[in-house]
Each structure stands twice: as structure tokens, then as C-alpha cells.
Amino acid sequence: MPQAGRSLLVLSGGHPYEAGPFGELLATLGDWEITHLIHPEDGEADAAEAIRTADALLFYDMAGYSFGEGRVTMRPPSPALREALTARFAGGKGAVAMHHALAGWALWPEWHEWLGGQFHYQPGAHGPDSGYRHDITYTARVIADHPVTRGLPANFPVTDELYLCPVDETALTPLMRAEGFAFTRDNFYSAAQAVAGAMFSNAGWEHPAGSNCIAWESRTCPAPLVYLQCGDGPATYANPQVRQLLRQALDHTSGATP
């Protein structure tokens, strides 16, 4: 059973979100002593030290980007942060990555190899830029008997943003899928066009059909690493099933459940 006094490090920043409702979500997660650091205000040195010591770790950040004048620039993490997370995983301590964390640290390939996927803001050698679509109501279907999903209804409704991006299902254990919405080019908007100022456009953009897996556990990370695509805004934060999913993911990746 989870124990009181456990420490939870939450990393956010790099992507807008509603702080009040997100704080309400964090307050429902259980008996955690929460440290919340925001990139880049709190700096990578503070984050690196906390990454090494926290019992549980939640990535809700999209670090490594600067947006401005219709362009995006990217940078890798500092050696201190990279080394801290690598050491954490090598020691068997896990983490949960949520929603836009799938785009973070675009220039750190190992991070995305661990995660099993990556949202791309720009086209490149990997292929096209990725797609997004806000406020989609879909059915979340549980497809695995797993500590992260245990006790959830087999199907439940979610209204949230979805992504069309590369997901390597050979590198992960799928936990949930989104049903009732097709993960095809016509249903999404281009991230690169949004950066350039054309929000909600897919004119001239092409992207192959993608995976509808929205929750998984990595099979390539040396420690438990769970990704949850749920988490764009207040409607999702308040969803009781999403709250349960996140609580159980944090318990699982911190070693509090078998």
C-alpha cells in the first residue's frame, strides 16, 4: 500500500496550461509531499537534484523549445539534467510523462526512445511534423490488466486533445486506446503551420495514419516509465477516471504497487 510522506516531483512549463485546475488535480493524487518546478524559471540544476531524490516523478513539461516570430528553436537538456534522469532510471526509479511531455526535449533521442514516441513541431529526417486536435470526445478503452488501469471501467468517455505522431508500439506495452475517432490526417491540424501562425490548418500537410494508443508503459526504459496522453486542460483534470489513472501510474512507477 502507498505510504504517507512520499515525495512527488512535478515538472511543468514550456507549454501553457491552467495552473489553478492543474493544482486541483495534483491535490487529488494522494499523500504526496509535492515539489513543483517550472521550466525554465526554476532551472535545470534544481530539477536535476530533485530528479535524483524524489520517490515519484511527473513530467508535465515541454522543455527544450523557444517559440517566436513564427519559428521554433530547440536545444538539448543540460548534462546535469540528462545525467540525473539517466541515473534515476538506471537505479530502477520510474516516472510518469503526461500529454505534451511527448514533445519535450526534441534533441534528446534517448528520452524518446524510452518514451516510445515523439510529437514533432517541425518536419525533418523523421518525416512530417505532427498533428493535434483539441476538444475531441472519445471513448477510452482499457486493453490491459495492469496496475495503472486496474479498477477502471472497461470504457469511459474523455474530452481532450489528441495527437497524430510517431508511436512505436513494438517498444511499449499498450494500456488504453482511443476509440470513436480516426487517427488520420484529415482529422488533425499541422503543428508546424500552427507555429507559423496558421492555427487549425492542415492545408497541404500530409501525415500517415497513426496509433490510437493513448496510455502505455515503456518496454525500453530500465525503470517503469508510463505515458498518458490525457491531460490538455480542466475538463480532463476533473475527469475522475483520468485522476484514478494518474494516481495509479504514480504509485506503479514509484514502486508502491506490485
Tab-separated table of C-alpha atoms in Angstrom, residues 8 22 24-25 43 67 77 108 132 142 195 220 256-257:
chain	number	residue	atom	x	y	z
A	8	LEU	CA	6.480	13.735	-5.733
A	22	PHE	CA	-3.954	21.658	-12.620
A	24	GLU	CA	-6.632	20.916	-8.077
A	25	LEU	CA	-5.692	17.760	-9.977
A	43	GLY	CA	16.250	25.986	-13.865
A	67	PHE	CA	8.764	29.908	-29.912
A	77	PRO	CA	18.845	19.339	-21.883
A	108	TRP	CA	17.472	14.181	-26.779
A	132	TYR	CA	-3.060	17.947	-32.946
A	142	VAL	CA	-8.752	-0.257	-21.274
A	195	VAL	CA	3.849	27.616	-35.101
A	220	THR	CA	12.805	0.058	-23.400
A	256	ALA	CA	4.127	1.471	-4.360
A	257	THR	CA	2.132	-1.252	-6.163
